[in-house]
mmCIF file of C-alpha atoms and ligand atoms in Angstrom:
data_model
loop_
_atom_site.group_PDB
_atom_site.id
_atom_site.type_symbol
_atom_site.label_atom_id
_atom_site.label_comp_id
_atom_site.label_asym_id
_atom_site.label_seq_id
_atom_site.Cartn_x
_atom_site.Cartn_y
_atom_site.Cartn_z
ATOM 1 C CA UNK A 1 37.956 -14.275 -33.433
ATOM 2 C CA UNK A 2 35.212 -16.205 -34.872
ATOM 3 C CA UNK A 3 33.972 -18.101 -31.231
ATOM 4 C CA UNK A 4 33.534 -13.580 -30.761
ATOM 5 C CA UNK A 5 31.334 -12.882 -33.945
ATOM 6 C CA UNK A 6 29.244 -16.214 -33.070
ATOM 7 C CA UNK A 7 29.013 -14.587 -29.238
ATOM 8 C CA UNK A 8 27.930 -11.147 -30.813
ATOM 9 C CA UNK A 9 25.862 -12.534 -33.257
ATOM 10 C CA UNK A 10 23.909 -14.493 -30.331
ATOM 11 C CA UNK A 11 23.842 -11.590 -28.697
ATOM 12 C CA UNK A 12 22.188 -9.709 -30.942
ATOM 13 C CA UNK A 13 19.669 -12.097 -31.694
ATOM 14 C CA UNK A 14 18.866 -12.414 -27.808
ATOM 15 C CA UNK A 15 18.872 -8.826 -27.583
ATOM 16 C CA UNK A 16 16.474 -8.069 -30.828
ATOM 17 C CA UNK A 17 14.252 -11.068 -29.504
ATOM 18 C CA UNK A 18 13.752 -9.377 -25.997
ATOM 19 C CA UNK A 19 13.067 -5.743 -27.639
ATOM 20 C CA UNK A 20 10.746 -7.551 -30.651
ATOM 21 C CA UNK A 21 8.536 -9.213 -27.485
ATOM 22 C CA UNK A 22 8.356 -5.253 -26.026
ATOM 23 C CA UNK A 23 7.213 -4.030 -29.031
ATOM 24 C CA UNK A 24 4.682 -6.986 -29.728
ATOM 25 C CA UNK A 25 3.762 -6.700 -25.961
ATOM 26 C CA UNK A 26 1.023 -7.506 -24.809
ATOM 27 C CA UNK A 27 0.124 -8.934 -28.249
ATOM 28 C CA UNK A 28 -3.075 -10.753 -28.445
ATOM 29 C CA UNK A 29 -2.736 -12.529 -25.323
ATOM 30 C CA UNK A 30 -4.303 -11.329 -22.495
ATOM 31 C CA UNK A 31 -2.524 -10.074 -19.020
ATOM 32 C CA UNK A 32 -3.506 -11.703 -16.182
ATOM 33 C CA UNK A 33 -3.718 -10.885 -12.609
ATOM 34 C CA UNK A 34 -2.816 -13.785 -9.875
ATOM 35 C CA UNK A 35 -4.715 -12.515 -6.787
ATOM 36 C CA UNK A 36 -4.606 -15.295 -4.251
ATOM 37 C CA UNK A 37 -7.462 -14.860 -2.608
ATOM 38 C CA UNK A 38 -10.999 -15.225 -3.424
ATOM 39 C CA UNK A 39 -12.697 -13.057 -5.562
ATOM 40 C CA UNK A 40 -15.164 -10.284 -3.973
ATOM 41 C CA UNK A 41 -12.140 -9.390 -1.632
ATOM 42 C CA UNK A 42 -10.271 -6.327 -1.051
ATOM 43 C CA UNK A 43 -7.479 -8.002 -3.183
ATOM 44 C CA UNK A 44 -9.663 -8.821 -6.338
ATOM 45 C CA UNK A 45 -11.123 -5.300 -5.822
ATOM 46 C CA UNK A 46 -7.828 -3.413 -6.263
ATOM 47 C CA UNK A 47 -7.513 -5.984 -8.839
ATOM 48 C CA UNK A 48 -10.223 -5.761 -10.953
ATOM 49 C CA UNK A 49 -9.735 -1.726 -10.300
ATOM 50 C CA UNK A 50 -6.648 -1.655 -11.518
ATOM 51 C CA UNK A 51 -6.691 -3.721 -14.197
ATOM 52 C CA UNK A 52 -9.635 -1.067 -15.667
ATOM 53 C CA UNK A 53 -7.098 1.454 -14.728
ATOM 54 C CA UNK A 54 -4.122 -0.231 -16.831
ATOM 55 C CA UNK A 55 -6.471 -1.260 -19.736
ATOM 56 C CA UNK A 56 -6.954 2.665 -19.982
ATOM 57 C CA UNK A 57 -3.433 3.547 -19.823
ATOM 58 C CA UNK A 58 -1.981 0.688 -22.441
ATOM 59 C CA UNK A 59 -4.565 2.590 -24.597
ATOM 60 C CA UNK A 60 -7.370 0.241 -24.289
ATOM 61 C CA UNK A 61 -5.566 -2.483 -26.631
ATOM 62 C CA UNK A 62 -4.612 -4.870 -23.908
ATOM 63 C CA UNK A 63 -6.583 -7.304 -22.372
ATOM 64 C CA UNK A 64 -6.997 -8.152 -18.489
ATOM 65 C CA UNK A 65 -7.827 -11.439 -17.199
ATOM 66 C CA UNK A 66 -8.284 -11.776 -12.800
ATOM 67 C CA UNK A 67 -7.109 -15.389 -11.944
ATOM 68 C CA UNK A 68 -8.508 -16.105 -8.053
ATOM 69 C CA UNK A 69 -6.021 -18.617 -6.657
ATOM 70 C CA UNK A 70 -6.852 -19.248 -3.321
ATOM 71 C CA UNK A 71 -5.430 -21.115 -0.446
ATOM 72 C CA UNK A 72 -2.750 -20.816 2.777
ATOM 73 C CA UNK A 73 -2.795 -17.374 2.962
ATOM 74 C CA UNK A 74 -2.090 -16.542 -0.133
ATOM 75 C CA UNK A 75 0.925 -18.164 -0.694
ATOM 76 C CA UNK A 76 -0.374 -20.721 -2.983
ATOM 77 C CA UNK A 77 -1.535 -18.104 -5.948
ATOM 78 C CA UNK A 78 2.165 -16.253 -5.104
ATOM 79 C CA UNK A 79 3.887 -19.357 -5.606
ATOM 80 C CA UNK A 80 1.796 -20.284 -9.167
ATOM 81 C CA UNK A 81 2.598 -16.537 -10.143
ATOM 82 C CA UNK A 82 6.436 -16.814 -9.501
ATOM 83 C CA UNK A 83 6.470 -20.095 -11.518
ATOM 84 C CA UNK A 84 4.785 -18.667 -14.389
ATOM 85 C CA UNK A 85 6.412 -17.908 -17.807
ATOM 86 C CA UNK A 86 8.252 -14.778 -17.400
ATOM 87 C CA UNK A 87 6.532 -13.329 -20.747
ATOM 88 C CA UNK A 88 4.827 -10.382 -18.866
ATOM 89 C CA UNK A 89 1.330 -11.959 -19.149
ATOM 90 C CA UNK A 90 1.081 -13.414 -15.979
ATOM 91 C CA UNK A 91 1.707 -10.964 -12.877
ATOM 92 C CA UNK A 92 0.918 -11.857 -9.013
ATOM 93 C CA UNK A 93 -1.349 -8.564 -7.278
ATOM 94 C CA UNK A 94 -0.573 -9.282 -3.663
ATOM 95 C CA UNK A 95 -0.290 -7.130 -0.235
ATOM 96 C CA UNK A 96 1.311 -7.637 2.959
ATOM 97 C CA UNK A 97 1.106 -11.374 3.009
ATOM 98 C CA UNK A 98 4.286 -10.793 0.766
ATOM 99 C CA UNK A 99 6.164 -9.816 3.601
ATOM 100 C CA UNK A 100 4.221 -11.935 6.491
ATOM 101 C CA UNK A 101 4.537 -15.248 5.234
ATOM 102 C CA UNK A 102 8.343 -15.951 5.235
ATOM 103 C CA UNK A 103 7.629 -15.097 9.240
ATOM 104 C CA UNK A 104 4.970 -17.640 8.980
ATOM 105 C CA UNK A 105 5.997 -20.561 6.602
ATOM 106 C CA UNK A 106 8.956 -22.564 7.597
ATOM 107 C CA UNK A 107 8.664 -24.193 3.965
ATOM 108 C CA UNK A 108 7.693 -20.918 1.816
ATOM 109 C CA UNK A 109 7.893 -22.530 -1.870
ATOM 110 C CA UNK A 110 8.998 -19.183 -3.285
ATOM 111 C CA UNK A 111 11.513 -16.446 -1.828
ATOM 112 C CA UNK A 112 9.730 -13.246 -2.265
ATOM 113 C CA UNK A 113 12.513 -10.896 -2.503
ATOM 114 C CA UNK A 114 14.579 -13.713 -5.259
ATOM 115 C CA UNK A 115 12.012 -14.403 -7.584
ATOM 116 C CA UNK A 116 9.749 -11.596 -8.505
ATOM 117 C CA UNK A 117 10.418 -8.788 -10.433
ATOM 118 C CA UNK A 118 8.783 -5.507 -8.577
ATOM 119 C CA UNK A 119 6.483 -3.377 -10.547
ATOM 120 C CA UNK A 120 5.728 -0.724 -8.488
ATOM 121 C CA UNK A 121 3.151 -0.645 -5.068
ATOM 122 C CA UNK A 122 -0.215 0.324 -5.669
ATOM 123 C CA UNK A 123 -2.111 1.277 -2.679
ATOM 124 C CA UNK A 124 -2.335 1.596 1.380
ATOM 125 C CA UNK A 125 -5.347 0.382 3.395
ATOM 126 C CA UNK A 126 -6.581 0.770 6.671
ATOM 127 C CA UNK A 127 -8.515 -1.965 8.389
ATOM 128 C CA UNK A 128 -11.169 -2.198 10.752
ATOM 129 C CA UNK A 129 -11.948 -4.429 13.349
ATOM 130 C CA UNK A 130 -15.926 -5.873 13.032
ATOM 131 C CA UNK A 131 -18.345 -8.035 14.952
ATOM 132 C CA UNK A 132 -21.913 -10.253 13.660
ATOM 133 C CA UNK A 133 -24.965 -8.642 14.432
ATOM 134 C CA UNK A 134 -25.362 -10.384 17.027
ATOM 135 C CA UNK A 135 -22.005 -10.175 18.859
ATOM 136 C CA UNK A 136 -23.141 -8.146 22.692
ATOM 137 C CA UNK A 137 -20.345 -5.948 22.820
ATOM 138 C CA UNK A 138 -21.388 -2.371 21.226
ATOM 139 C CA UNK A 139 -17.854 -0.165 21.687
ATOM 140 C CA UNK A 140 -14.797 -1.156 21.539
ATOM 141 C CA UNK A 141 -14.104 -0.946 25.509
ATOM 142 C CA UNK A 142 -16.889 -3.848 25.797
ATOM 143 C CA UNK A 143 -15.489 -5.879 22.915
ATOM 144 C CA UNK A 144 -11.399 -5.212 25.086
ATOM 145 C CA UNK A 145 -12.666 -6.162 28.267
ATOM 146 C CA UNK A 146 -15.044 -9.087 27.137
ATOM 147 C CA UNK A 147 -11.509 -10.761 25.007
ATOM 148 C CA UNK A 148 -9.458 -10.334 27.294
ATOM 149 C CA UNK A 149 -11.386 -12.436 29.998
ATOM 150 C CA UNK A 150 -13.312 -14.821 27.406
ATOM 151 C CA UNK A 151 -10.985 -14.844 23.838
ATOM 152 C CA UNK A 152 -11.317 -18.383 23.893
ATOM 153 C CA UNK A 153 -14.831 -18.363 23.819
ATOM 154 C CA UNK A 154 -14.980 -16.590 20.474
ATOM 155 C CA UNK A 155 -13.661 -16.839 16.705
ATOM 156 C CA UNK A 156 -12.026 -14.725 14.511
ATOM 157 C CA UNK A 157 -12.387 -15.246 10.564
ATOM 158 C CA UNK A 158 -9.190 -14.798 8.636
ATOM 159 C CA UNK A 159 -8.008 -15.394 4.958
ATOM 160 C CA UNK A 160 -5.374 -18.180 5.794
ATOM 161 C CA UNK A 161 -1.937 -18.275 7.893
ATOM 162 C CA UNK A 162 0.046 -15.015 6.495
ATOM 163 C CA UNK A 163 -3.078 -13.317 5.298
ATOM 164 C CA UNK A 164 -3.910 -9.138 6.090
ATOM 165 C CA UNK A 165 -6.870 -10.394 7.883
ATOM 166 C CA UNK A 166 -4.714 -13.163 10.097
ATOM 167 C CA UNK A 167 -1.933 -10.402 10.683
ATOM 168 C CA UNK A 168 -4.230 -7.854 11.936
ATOM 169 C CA UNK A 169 -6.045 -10.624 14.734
ATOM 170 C CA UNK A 170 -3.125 -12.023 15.831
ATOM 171 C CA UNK A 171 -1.268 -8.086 16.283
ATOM 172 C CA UNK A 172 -4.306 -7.156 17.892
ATOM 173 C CA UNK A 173 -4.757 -10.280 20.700
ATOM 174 C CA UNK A 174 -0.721 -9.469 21.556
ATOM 175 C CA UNK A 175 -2.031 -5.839 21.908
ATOM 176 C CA UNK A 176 -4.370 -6.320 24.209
ATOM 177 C CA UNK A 177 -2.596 -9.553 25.858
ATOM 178 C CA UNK A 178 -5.566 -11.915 25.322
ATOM 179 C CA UNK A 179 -5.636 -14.610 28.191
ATOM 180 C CA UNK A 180 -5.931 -17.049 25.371
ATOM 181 C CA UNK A 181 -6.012 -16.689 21.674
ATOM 182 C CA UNK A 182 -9.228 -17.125 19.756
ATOM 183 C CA UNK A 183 -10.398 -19.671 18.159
ATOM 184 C CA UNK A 184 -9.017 -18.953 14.812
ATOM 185 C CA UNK A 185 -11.638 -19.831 11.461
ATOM 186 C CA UNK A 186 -9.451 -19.566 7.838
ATOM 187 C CA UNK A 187 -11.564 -19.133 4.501
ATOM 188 C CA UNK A 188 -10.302 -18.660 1.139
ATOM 189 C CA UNK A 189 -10.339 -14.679 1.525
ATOM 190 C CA UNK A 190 -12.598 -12.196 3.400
ATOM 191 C CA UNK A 191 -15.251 -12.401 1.166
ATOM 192 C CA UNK A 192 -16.300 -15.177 2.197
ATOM 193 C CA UNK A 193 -15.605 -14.741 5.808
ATOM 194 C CA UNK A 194 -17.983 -11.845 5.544
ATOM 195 C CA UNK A 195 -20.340 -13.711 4.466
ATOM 196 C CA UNK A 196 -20.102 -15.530 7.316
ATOM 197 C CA UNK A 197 -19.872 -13.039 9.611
ATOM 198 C CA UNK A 198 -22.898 -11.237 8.478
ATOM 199 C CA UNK A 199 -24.697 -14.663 8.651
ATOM 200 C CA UNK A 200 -23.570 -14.798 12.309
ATOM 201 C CA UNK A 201 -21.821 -18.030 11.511
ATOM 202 C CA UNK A 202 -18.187 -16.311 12.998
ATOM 203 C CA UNK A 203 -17.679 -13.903 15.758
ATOM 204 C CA UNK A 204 -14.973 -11.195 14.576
ATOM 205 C CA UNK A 205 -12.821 -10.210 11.607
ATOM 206 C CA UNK A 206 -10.240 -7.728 11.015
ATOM 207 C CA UNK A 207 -10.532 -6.657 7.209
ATOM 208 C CA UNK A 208 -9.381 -3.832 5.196
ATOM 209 C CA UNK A 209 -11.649 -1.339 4.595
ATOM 210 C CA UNK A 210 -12.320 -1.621 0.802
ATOM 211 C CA UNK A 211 -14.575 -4.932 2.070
ATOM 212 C CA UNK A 212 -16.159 -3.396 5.372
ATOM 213 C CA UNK A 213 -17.196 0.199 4.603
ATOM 214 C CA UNK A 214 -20.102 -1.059 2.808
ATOM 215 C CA UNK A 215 -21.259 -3.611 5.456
ATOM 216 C CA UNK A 216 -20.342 -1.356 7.807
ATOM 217 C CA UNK A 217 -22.745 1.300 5.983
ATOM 218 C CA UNK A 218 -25.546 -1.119 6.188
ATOM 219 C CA UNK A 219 -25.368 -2.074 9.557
ATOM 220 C CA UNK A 220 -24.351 -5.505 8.584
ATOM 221 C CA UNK A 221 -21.998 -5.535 11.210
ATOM 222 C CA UNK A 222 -20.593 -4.306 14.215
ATOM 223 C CA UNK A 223 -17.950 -2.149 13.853
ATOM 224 C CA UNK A 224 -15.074 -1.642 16.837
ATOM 225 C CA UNK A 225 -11.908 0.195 15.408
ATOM 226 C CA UNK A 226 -9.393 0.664 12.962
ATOM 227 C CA UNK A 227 -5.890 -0.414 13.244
ATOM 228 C CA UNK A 228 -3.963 2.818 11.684
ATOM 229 C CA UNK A 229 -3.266 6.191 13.802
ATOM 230 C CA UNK A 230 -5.231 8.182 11.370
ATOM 231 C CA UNK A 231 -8.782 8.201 12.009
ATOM 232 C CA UNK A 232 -11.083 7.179 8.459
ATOM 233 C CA UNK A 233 -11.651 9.922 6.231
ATOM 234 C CA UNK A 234 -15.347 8.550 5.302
ATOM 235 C CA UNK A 235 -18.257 10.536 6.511
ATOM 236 C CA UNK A 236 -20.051 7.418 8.307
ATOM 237 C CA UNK A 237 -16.921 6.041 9.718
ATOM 238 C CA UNK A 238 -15.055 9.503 10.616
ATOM 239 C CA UNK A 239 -15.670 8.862 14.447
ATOM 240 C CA UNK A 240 -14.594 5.080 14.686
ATOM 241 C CA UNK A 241 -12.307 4.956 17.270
ATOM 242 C CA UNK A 242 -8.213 4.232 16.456
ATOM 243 C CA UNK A 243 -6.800 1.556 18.446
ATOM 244 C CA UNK A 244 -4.055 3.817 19.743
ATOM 245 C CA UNK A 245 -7.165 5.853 20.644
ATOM 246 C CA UNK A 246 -8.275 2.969 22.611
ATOM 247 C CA UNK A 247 -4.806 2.946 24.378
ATOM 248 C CA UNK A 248 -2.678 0.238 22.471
ATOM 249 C CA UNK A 249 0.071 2.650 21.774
ATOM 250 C CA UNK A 250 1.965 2.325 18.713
ATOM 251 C CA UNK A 251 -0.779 0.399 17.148
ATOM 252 C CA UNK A 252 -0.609 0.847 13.553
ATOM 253 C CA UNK A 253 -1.277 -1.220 10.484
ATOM 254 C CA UNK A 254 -1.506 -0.343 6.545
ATOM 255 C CA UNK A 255 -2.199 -2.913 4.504
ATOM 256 C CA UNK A 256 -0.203 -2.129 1.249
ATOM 257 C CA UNK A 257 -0.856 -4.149 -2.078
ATOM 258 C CA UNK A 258 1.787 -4.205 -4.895
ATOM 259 C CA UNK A 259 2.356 -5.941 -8.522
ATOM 260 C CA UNK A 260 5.155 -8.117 -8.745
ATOM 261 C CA UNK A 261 6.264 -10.306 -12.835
ATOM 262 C CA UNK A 262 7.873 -14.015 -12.128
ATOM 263 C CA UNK A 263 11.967 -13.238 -11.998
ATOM 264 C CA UNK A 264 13.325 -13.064 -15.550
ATOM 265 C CA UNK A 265 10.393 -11.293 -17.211
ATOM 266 C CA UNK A 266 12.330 -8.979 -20.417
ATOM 267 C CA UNK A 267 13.507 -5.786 -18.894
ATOM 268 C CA UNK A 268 11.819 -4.049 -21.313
ATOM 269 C CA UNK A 269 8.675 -5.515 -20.598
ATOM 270 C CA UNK A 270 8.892 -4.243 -16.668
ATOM 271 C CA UNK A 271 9.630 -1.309 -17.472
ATOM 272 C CA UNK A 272 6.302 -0.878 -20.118
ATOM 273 C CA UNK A 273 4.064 -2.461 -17.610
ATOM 274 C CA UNK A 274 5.434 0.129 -14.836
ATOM 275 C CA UNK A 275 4.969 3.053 -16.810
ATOM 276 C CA UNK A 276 1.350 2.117 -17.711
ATOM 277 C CA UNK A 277 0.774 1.256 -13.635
ATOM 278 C CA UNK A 278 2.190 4.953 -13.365
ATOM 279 C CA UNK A 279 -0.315 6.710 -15.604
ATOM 280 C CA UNK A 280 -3.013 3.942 -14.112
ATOM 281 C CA UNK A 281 -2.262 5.494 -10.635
ATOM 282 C CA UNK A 282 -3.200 8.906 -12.011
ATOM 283 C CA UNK A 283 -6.090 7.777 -13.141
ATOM 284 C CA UNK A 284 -9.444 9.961 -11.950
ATOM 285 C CA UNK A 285 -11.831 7.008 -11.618
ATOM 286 C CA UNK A 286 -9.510 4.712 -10.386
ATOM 287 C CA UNK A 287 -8.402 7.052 -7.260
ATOM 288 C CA UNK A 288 -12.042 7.934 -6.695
ATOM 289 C CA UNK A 289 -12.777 3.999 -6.532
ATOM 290 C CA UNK A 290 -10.391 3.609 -4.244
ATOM 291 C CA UNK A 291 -10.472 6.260 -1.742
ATOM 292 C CA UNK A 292 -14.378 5.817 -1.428
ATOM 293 C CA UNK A 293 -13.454 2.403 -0.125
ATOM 294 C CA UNK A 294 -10.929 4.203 2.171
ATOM 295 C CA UNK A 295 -7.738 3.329 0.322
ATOM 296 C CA UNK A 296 -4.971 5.732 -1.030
ATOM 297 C CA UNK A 297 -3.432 5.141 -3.790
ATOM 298 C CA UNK A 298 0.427 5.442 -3.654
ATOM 299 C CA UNK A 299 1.860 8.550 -5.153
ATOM 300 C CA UNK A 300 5.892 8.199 -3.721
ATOM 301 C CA UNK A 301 8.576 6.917 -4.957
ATOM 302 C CA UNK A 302 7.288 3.477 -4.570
ATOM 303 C CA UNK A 303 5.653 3.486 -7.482
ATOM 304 C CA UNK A 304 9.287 2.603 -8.561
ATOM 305 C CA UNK A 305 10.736 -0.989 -8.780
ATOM 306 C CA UNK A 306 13.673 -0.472 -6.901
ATOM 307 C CA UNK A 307 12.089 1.693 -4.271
ATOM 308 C CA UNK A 308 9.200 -0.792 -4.099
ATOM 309 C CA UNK A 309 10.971 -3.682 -3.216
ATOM 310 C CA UNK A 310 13.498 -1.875 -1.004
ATOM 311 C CA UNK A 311 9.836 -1.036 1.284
ATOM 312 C CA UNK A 312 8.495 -5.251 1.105
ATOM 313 C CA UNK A 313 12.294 -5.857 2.435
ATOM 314 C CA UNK A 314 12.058 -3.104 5.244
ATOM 315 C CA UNK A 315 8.595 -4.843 5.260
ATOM 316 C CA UNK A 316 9.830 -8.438 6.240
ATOM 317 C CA UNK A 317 12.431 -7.153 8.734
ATOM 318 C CA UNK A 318 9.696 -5.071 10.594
ATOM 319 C CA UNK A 319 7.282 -7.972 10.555
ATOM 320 C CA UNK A 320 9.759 -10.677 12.134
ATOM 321 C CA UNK A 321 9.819 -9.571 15.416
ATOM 322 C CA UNK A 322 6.030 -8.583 15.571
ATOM 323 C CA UNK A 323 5.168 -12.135 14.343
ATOM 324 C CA UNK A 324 7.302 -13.783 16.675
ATOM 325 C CA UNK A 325 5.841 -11.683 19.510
ATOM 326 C CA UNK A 326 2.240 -12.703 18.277
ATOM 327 C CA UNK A 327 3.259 -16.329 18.248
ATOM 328 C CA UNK A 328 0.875 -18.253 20.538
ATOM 329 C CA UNK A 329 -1.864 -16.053 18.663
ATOM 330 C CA UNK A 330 -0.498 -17.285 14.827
ATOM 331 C CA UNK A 331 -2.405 -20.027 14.187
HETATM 332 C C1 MLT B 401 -6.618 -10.692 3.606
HETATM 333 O O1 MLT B 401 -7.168 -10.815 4.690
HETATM 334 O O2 MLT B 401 -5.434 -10.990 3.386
HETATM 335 C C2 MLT B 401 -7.399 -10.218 2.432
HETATM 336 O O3 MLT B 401 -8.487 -9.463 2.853
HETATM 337 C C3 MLT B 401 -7.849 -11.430 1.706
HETATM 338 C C4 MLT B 401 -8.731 -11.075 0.530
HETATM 339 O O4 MLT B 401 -8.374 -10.154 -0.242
HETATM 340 O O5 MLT B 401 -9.758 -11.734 0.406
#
């Protein structure tokens, strides 16, 4: 009877400690955002976005902090997320890579789908396929016919092995069954591949359209296609071509970012920070942000936990195959 009212009493204690922290959360400490990539991407822009967003809806008493933690694709800044303190102040913003890299990485240092705790997804992207300046091909049929005789003769920027942009290249050389894959060129995240690529210094990118509608805008750079079915909803970029337009049937990738707590974050906790991504999602300036920059912010059921990770393991299944395909073209 008495090892029972120590149990209950433990129990209690546990249980009051876990509800104190969700009433005390977020405290005084700030929340921070893992994006791993660097910053001036697409993912520190729906970070940095969002976090605006979230600072609104907790009622403008929490604090946001964007940690860039670059490197392999990604996976480096998932893997210091999943190992952080599971206190709700440290929470990993990623997107597809989530669900590319265990395709990619024979040694993955984390298991996505074991240790995270899903928040909720956030948005869906299209991407668009770019050239320099300088690159001679002006439509997409040029750009086709000139990689499918000459790939090897040109580069392709991507964020790392696993990344949105290093997805997209590789789906699209399979596509269009490339004699020989590209000359592949990794960077720390798109930003600074677009930097390069408006410098001239790499050939091609594919990149989500949060970072290219601007360069795109400003005639910084070539632009080809875009990889979903639906044509862009943007004035200026209305008429680019899809690339099931351009005859690569069944062509079509989202990128889709979502916010994930290291496993064992309080329950309580979770569920505050998903109700405040809820009302962040609702947000006016927020979705205007967003869908200027051609994104959509998710409205489904998927703004739910369980529904949210049920779509990055539907996610990983659908990606296996495609990566395995793409194989010669992965890196
Ligand atoms: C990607 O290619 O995965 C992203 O665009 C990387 C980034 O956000 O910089």
């Amino acid at each position: 009877m008495k090892q029972l009212l120590v149990l209950a009493a433990a129990a209690a204690t546990l249980f009051s400690a876990f509800s104190a922290s969700a009433q005390t959360f977020p405290g005084s400490k700030p929340i921070t955002f893992v994006v791993p990539f660097a910053a001036g991407g697409p993912t520190d822009r729906v970070a940095r976005d969002l976090a605006e967003a979230m600072r609104k809806s907790m009622g403008g008493g929490a604090n946001f902090v964007v940690e860039n933690v670059n490197g392999a694709g990604g996976t480096i800044g998932a893997n210091k997320a999943a190992k952080a303190a599971p206190d709700g102040h440290t929470l990993l913003l990623h997107h597809i890579g989530m669900a590319a890299a265990p395709s990619l990485y024979r040694k993955l240092q984390y298991k996505p789908l074991e240790d995270f705790e899903y928040l909720g997804m956030i948005n869906e992207v299209p991407m668009t396929l770019i050239g320099k300046p300088q690159l001679e091909a002006n439509t997409y049929r040029d750009l086709e016919n000139y990689i499918r005789t000459n790939g090897g003769k040109l580069n392709i920027a991507h964020a790392g092995l696993g990344s949105a942009s290093h997805l997209c290249g590789l789906m699209w050389q399979s596509a269009i069954n490339a004699k020989e894959a590209m000359t592949t060129i990794p960077f720390g995240g798109t930003a600074p591949a677009m930097n390069a690529l408006v410098g001239g210094q790499v050939d091609m990118m594919c990149d989500q359209t949060t970072n290219t509608t601007g360069q795109i805008e400003a005639g910084r750079v070539k632009a080809y296609a875009v990889t979903t079915t639906k044509p862009l909803s943007n004035k200026l970029l209305k008429d680019l071509p899809t690339l099931q337009e351009m005859g690569l049937k069944g062509f079509d990738l989202t990128i889709w970012h979502g916010l994930y707590a290291p496993k064992g974050t309080p329950p309580a906790i979770l569920a505050q920070i998903n109700t405040a991504l809820k009302l962040a999602l609702k947000d006016p300036d927020f979705i205007k942000k967003q869908e200027g920059l051609g994104a959509v912010l998710v409205t489904d059921k998927r703004v739910e936990p369980a529904a949210h990770k049920a779509f990055v393991t539907a996610e990983i299944a659908k990606l296996r195959p495609v990566i395995e395909a793409a194989g010669k073209f992965a890196d």
